[in-house]
Coordinates of C-alpha atoms and ligand atoms in Angstrom, one line a residue:
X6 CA -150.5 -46.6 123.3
X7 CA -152.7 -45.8 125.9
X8 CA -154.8 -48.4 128.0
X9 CA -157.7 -48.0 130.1
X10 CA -157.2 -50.5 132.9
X11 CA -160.9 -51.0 134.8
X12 CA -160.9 -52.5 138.1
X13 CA -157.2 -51.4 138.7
X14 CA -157.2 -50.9 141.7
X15 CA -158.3 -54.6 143.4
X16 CA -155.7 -57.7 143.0
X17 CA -155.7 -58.5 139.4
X18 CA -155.7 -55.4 138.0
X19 CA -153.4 -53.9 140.4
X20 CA -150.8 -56.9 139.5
X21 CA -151.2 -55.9 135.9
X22 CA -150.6 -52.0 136.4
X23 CA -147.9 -53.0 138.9
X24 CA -146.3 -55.4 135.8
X25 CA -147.4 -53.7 132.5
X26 CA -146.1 -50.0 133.8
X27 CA -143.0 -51.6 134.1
X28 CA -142.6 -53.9 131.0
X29 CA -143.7 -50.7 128.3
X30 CA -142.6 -47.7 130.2
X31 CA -143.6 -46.6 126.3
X32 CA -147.5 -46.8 127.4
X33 CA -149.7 -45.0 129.6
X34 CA -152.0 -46.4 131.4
X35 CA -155.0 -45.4 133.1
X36 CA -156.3 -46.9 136.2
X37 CA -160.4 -46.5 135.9
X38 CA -161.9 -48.0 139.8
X39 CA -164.7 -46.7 141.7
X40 CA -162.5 -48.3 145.1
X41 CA -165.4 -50.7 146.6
X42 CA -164.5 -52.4 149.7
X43 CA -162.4 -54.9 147.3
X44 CA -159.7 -51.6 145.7
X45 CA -157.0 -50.6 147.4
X46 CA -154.9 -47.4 146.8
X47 CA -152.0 -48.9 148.6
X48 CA -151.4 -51.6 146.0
X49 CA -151.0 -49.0 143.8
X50 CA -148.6 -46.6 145.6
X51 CA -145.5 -47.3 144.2
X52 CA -146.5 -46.2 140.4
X53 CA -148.9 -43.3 141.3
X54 CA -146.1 -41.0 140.5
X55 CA -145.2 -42.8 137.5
X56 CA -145.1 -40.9 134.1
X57 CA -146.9 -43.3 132.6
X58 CA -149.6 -43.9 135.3
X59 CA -153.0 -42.2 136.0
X60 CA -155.2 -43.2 138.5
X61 CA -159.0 -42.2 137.9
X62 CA -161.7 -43.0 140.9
X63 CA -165.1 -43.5 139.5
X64 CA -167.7 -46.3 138.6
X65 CA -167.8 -48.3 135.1
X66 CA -171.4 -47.8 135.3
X67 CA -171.4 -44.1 135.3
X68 CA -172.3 -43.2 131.8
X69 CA -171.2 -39.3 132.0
X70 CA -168.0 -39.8 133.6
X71 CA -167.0 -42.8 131.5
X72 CA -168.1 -41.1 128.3
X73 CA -166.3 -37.8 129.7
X74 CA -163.0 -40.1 130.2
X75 CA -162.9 -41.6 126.8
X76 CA -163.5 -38.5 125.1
X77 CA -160.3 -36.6 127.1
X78 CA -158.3 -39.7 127.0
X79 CA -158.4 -41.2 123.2
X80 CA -157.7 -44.9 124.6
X81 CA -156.4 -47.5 122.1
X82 CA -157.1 -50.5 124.3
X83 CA -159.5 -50.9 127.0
X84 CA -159.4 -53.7 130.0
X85 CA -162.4 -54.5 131.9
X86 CA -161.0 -56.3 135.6
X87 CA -163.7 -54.3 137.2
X88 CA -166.3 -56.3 138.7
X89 CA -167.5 -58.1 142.0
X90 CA -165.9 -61.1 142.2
X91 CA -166.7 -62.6 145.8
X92 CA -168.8 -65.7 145.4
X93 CA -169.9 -65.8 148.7
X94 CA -171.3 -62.3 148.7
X95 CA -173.1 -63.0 145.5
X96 CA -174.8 -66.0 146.9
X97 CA -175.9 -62.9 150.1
X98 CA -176.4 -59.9 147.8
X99 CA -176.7 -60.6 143.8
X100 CA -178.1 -57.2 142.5
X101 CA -174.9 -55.4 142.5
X102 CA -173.1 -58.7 140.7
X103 CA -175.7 -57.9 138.2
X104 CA -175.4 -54.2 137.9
X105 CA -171.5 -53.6 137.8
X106 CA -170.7 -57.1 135.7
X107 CA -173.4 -56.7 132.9
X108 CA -174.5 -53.0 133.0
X109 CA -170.8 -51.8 133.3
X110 CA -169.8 -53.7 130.5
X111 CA -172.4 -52.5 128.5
X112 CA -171.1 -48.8 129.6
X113 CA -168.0 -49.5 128.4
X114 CA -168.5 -51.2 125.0
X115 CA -170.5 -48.1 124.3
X116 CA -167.9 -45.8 124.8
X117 CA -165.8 -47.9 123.0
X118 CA -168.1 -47.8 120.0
X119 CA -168.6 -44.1 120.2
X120 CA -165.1 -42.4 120.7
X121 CA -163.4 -45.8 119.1
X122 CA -160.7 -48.3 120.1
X123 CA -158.6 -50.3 118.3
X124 CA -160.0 -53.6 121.5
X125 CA -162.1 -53.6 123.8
X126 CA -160.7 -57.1 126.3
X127 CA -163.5 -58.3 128.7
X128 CA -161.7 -60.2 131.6
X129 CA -163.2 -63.3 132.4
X130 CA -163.5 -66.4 134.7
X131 CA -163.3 -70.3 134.1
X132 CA -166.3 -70.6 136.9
X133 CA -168.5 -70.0 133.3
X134 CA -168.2 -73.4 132.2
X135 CA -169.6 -74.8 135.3
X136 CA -168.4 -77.3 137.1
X137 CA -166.4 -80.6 136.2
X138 CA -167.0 -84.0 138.2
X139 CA -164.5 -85.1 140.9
X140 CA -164.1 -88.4 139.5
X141 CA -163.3 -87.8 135.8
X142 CA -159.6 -86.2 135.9
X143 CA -159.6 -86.7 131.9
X144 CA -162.1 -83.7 131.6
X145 CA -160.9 -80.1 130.9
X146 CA -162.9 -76.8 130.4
X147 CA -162.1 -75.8 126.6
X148 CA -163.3 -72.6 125.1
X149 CA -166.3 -74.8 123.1
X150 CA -167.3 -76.0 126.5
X151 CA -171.1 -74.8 127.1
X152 CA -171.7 -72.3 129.6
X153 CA -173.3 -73.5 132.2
X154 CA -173.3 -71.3 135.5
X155 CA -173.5 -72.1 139.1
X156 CA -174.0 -68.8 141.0
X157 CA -175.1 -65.1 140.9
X158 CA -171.2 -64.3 140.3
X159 CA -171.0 -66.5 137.5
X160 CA -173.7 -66.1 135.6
X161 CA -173.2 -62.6 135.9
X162 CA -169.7 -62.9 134.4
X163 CA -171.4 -65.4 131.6
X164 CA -174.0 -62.7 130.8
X165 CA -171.3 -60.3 130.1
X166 CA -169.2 -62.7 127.8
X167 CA -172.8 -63.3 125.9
X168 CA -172.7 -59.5 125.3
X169 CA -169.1 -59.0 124.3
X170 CA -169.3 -61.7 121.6
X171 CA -173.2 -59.7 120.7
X172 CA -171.1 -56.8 120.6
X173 CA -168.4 -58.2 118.3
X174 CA -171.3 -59.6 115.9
X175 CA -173.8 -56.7 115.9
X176 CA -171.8 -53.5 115.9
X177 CA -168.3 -55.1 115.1
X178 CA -167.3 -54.2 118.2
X179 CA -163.0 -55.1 117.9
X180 CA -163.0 -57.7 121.1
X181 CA -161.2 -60.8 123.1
X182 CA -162.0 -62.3 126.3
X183 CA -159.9 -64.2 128.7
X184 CA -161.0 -66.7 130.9
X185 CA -159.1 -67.6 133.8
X186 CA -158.8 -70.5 136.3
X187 CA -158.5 -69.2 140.0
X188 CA -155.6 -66.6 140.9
X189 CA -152.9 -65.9 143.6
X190 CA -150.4 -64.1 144.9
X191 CA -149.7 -60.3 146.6
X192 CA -152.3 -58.0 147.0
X193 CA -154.9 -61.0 147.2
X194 CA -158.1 -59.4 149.2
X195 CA -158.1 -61.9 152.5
X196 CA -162.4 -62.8 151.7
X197 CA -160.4 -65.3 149.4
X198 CA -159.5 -68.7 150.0
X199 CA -155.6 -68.6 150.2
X200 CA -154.8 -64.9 151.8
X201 CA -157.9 -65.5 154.0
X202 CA -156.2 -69.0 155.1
X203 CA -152.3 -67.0 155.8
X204 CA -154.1 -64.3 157.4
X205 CA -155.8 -66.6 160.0
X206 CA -153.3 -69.1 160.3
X207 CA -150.6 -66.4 161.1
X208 CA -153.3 -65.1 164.2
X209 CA -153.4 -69.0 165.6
X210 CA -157.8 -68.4 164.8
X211 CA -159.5 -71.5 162.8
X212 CA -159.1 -72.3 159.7
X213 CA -163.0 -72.4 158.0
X214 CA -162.9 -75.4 155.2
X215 CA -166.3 -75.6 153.4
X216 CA -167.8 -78.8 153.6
X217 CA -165.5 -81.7 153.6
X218 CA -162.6 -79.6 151.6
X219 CA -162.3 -82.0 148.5
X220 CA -163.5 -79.2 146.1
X221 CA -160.7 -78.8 143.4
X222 CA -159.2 -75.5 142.1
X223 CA -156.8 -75.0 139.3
X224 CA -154.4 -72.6 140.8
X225 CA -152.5 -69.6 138.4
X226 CA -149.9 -67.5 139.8
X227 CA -151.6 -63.8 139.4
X228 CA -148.6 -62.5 137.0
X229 CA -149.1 -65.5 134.8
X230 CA -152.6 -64.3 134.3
X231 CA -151.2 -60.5 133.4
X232 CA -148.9 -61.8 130.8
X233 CA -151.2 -63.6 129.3
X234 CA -154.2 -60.7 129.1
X235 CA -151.1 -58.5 127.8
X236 CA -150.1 -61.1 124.9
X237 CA -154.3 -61.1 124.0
X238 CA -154.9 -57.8 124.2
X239 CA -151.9 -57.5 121.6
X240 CA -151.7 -60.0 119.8
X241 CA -155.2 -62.5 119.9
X242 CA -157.7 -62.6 117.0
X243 CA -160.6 -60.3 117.6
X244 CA -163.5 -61.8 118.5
X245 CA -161.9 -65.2 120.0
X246 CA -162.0 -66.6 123.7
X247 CA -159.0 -67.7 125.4
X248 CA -158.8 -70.2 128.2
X249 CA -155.6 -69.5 130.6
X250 CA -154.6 -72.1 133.0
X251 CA -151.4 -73.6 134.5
X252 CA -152.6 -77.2 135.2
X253 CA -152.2 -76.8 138.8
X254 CA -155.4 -78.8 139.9
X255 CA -155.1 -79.3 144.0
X256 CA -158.3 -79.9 146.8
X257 CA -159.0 -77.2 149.1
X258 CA -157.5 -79.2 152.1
X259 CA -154.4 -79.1 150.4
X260 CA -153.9 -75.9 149.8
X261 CA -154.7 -75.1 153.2
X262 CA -152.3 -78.0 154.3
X263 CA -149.3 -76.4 152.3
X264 CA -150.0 -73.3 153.7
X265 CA -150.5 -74.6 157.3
X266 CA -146.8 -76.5 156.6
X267 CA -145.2 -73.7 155.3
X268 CA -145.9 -71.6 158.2
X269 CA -145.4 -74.1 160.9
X270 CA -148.7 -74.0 162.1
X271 CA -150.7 -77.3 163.3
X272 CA -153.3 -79.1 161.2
X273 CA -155.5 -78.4 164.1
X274 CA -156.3 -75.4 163.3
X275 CA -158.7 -76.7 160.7
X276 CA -162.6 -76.4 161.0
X277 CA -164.7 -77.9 158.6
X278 CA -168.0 -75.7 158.1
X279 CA -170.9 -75.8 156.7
X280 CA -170.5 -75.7 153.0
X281 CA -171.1 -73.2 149.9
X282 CA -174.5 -73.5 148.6
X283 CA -174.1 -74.3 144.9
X284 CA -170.8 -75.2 145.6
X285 CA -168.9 -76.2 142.3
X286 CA -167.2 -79.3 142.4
X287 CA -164.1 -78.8 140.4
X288 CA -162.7 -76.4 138.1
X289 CA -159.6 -77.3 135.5
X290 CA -158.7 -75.5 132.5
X291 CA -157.4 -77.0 129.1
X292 CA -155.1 -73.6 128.1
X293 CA -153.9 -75.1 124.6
X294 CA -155.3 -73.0 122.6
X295 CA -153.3 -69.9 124.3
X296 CA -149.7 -71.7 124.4
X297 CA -149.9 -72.8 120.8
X298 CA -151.3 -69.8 119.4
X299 CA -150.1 -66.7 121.5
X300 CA -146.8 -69.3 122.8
X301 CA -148.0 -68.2 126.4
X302 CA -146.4 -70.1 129.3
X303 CA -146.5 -70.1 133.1
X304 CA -143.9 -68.8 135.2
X305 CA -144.8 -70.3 138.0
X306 CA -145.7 -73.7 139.2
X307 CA -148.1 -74.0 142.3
X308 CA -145.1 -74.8 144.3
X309 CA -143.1 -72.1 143.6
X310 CA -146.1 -69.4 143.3
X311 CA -147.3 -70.4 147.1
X312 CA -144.0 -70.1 148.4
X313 CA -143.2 -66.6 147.0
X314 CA -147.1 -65.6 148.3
X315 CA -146.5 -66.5 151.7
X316 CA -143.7 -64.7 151.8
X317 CA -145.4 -61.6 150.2
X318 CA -147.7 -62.1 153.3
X319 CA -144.9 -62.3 155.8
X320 CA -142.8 -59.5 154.2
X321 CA -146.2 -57.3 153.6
X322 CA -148.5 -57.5 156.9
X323 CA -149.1 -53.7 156.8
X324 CA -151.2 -54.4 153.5
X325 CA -153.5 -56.9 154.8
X326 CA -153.6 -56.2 158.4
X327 CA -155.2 -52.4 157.2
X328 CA -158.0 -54.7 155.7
X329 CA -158.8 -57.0 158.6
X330 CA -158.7 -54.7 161.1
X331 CA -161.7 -52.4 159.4
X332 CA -165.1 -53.0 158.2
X333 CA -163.7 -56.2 157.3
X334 CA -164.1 -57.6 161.2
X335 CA -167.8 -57.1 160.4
X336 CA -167.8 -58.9 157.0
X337 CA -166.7 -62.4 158.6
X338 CA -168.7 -62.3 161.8
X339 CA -172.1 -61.9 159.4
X340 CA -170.4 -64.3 156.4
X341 CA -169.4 -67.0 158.7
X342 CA -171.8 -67.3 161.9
X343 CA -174.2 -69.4 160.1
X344 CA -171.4 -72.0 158.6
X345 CA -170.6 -73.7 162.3
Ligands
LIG246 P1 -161.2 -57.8 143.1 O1 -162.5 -58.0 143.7 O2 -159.9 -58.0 143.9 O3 -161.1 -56.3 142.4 C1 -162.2 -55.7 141.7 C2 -161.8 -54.3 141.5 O4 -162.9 -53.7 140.8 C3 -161.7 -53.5 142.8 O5 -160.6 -52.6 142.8 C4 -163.0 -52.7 142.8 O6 -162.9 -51.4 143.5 C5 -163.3 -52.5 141.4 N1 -164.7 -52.3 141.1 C6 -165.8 -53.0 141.5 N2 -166.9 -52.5 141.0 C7 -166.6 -51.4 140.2 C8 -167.3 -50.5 139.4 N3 -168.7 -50.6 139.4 N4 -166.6 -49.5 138.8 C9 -165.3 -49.4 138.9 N5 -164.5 -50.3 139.6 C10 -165.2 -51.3 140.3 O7 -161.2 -58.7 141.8 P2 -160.0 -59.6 141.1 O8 -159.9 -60.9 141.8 O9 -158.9 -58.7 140.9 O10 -160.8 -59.9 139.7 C11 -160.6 -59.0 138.6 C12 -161.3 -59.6 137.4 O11 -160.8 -60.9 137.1 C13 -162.8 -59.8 137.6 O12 -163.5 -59.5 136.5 C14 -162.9 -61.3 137.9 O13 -164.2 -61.8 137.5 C15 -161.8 -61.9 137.1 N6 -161.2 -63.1 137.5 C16 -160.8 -63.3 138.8 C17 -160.1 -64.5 139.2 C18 -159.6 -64.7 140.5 O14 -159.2 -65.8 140.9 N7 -159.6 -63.7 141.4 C19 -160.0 -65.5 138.2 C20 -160.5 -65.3 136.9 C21 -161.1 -64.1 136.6
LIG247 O1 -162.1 -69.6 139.2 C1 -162.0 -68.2 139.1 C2 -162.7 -67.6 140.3 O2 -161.9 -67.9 141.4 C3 -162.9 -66.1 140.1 O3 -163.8 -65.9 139.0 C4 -163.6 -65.5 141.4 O4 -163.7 -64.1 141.3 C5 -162.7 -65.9 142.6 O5 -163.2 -65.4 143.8 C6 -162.4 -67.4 142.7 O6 -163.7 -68.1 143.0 P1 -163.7 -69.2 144.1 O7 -165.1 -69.3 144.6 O8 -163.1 -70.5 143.5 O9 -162.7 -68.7 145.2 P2 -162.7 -68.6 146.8 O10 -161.4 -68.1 147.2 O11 -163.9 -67.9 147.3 O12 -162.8 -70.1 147.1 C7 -161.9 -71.1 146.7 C8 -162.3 -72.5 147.2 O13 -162.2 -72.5 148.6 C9 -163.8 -72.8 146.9 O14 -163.9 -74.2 146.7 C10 -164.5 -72.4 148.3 C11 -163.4 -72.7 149.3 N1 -163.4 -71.9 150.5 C12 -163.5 -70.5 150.4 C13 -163.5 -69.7 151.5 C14 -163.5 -68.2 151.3 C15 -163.4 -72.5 151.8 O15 -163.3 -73.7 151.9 N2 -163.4 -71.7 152.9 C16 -163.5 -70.3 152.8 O16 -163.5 -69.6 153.8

């Protein structure tokens, strides 16, 4: 088989060439990212040699180049992880949300339809559905929850879903989509929550909590995501949307507590800030449909996945510390002067 693996080169897509390469040394995959500010080429360095590893650099919205790509390659499966994915920076800057998250994955279904692939597997996010009240633990986002979008990120992601399932109906377009609750673990770009929290905590600088840090997430270790795109892609009914989600349902403030403990730092450090405009309440995913029919379970619990990522961070500063000591510096003077 050969799979074209979009968006390989940022933290989700890297874990799942960094896994999948391993687990079927019998495919090939090709790594399809235009390397934003989000992909990395260092996440990657350990397989670029591999035999069955290619690393392309270009845009999903370039028509010639993606049509040119299919055309050489043949693909059997393509996987879309490209996208923006920074909420923050949508809520700044939306147009290129829009552009890369809709109009590339129209570029891609059309090559898909042209040269033909057996699926076509839109990666997705649980921040579709909206958000979930802080006082109702009962509710769960299932896949027949209604879409119901919060910011330019996610409606972005929602408008591409909309046009997947089109695709599947219209043209018969083979297709799945995944959506999954929030992700961590190595190679996690430090504008997000957790690496952003370990990278400051480790330089003694505040810790900025949006508003008063009760906002719940429902935290998936990043390789528990990768297995269960993999058993999809192979093995879920064309057309259908799976939910993926470890129950791991914890506030802000605790994360950045657990962090905070497991690094010996003080609880000083925190600094509440101005909070998130739009700011979703509470994400939490019901994955049943997943475990009973694809028989997909977590690895990882939140306890044991946050352990073996602060370690990654500790064992791995070279990674991160390239990041924050670039452009990066720029990025969260501008994102965060306004929040004190
Ligand atoms: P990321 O921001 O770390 O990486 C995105 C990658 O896409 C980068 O390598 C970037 O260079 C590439 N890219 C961006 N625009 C591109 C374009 N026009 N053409 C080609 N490549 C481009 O993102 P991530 O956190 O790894 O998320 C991957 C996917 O998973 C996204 O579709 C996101 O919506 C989804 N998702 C993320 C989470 C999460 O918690 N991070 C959870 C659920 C779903
Ligand atoms: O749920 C899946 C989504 O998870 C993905 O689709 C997105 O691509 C991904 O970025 C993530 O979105 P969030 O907005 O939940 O992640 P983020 O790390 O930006 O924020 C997590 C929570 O932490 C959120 O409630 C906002 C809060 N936060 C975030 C930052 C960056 C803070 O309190 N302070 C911060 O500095």
């Amino acid at each position: 088989m050969k799979i074209l693996v979009t968006g390989g080169a940022g933290f989700i897509g890297g874990n799942y060439a960094l896994t999948m390469t391993k687990a079927h040394p019998e495919d090939t995959y090709v790594v399809l990212d235009a390397l934003t500010y989000a992909g990395n080429l260092e996440t990657l360095a350990s397989i670029m040699n591999e035999p069955n590893f290619k690393f392309v650099k270009g845009n999903i919205c370039d028509r010639e180049l993606v049509d040119q790509l299919f055309a050489e390659e043949q693909f059997d499966y393509v996987i879309n992880f490209a996208a923006e994915t920074h909420v923050d920076r949508s809520v700044e800057d939306p147009g290129i949300f829009l552009t890369t998250n809709i109009l590339g994955v129209q570029t891609l279904m059309d090559a898909c339809r042209k040269y033909g692939v057996k699926r076509y597997h839109q990666v997705s996010t649980d921040e579709v559905y909206g958000d979930l009240p802080l006082d109702r633990p009962d509710l769960l986002f299932t896949e027949e929850t209604p879409i119901h979008t919060s910011s330019p990120y996610s409606a972005s992601k929602a408008a591409a879903d909309l046009l997947v399932l089109a695709y599947h109906r219209t043209y018969g377009l083979d297709v799945t989509i995944s959506r999954c609750s929030n992700n961590y673990g190595p190679y996690h770009f430090p504008e997000k929550l957790i690496p952003l929290m370990i990278s400051r905590a480790l330089a003694d600088e505040s810790l900025p909590v949006y508003g008063d840090g009760a906002n719940v997430r429902d935290w998936l270790y990043v390789t528990d995501h990768c297995t269960a795109i993999d058993l999809i892609v192979r093995n879920g009914r064309s057309g259908e949307v799976y939910n993926i989600g470890g129950h791991n349902e914890k506030t802000n403030l605790e994360v950045v507590k657990t962090i905070l403990k497991a690094l010996g730092k003080p609880e000083s450090l925190i600094h509440f800030v101005k909070d998130r405009p739009g700011h979703d309440l509470r994400y939490a995913m019901d994955p049943t449909k997943i475990e009973t029919e694809l028989g997909w379970k977590p690895e990882y619990t939140f306890d044991t996945g946050i352990q073996k990522t602060i370690e990654w961070y500790l064992e791995n500063r070279e990674w991160w510390e390239h990041i924050i000591k670039g452009e990066y510096q720029n990025y969260y003077a501008e994102m965060y002067k306004d929040r004190n």
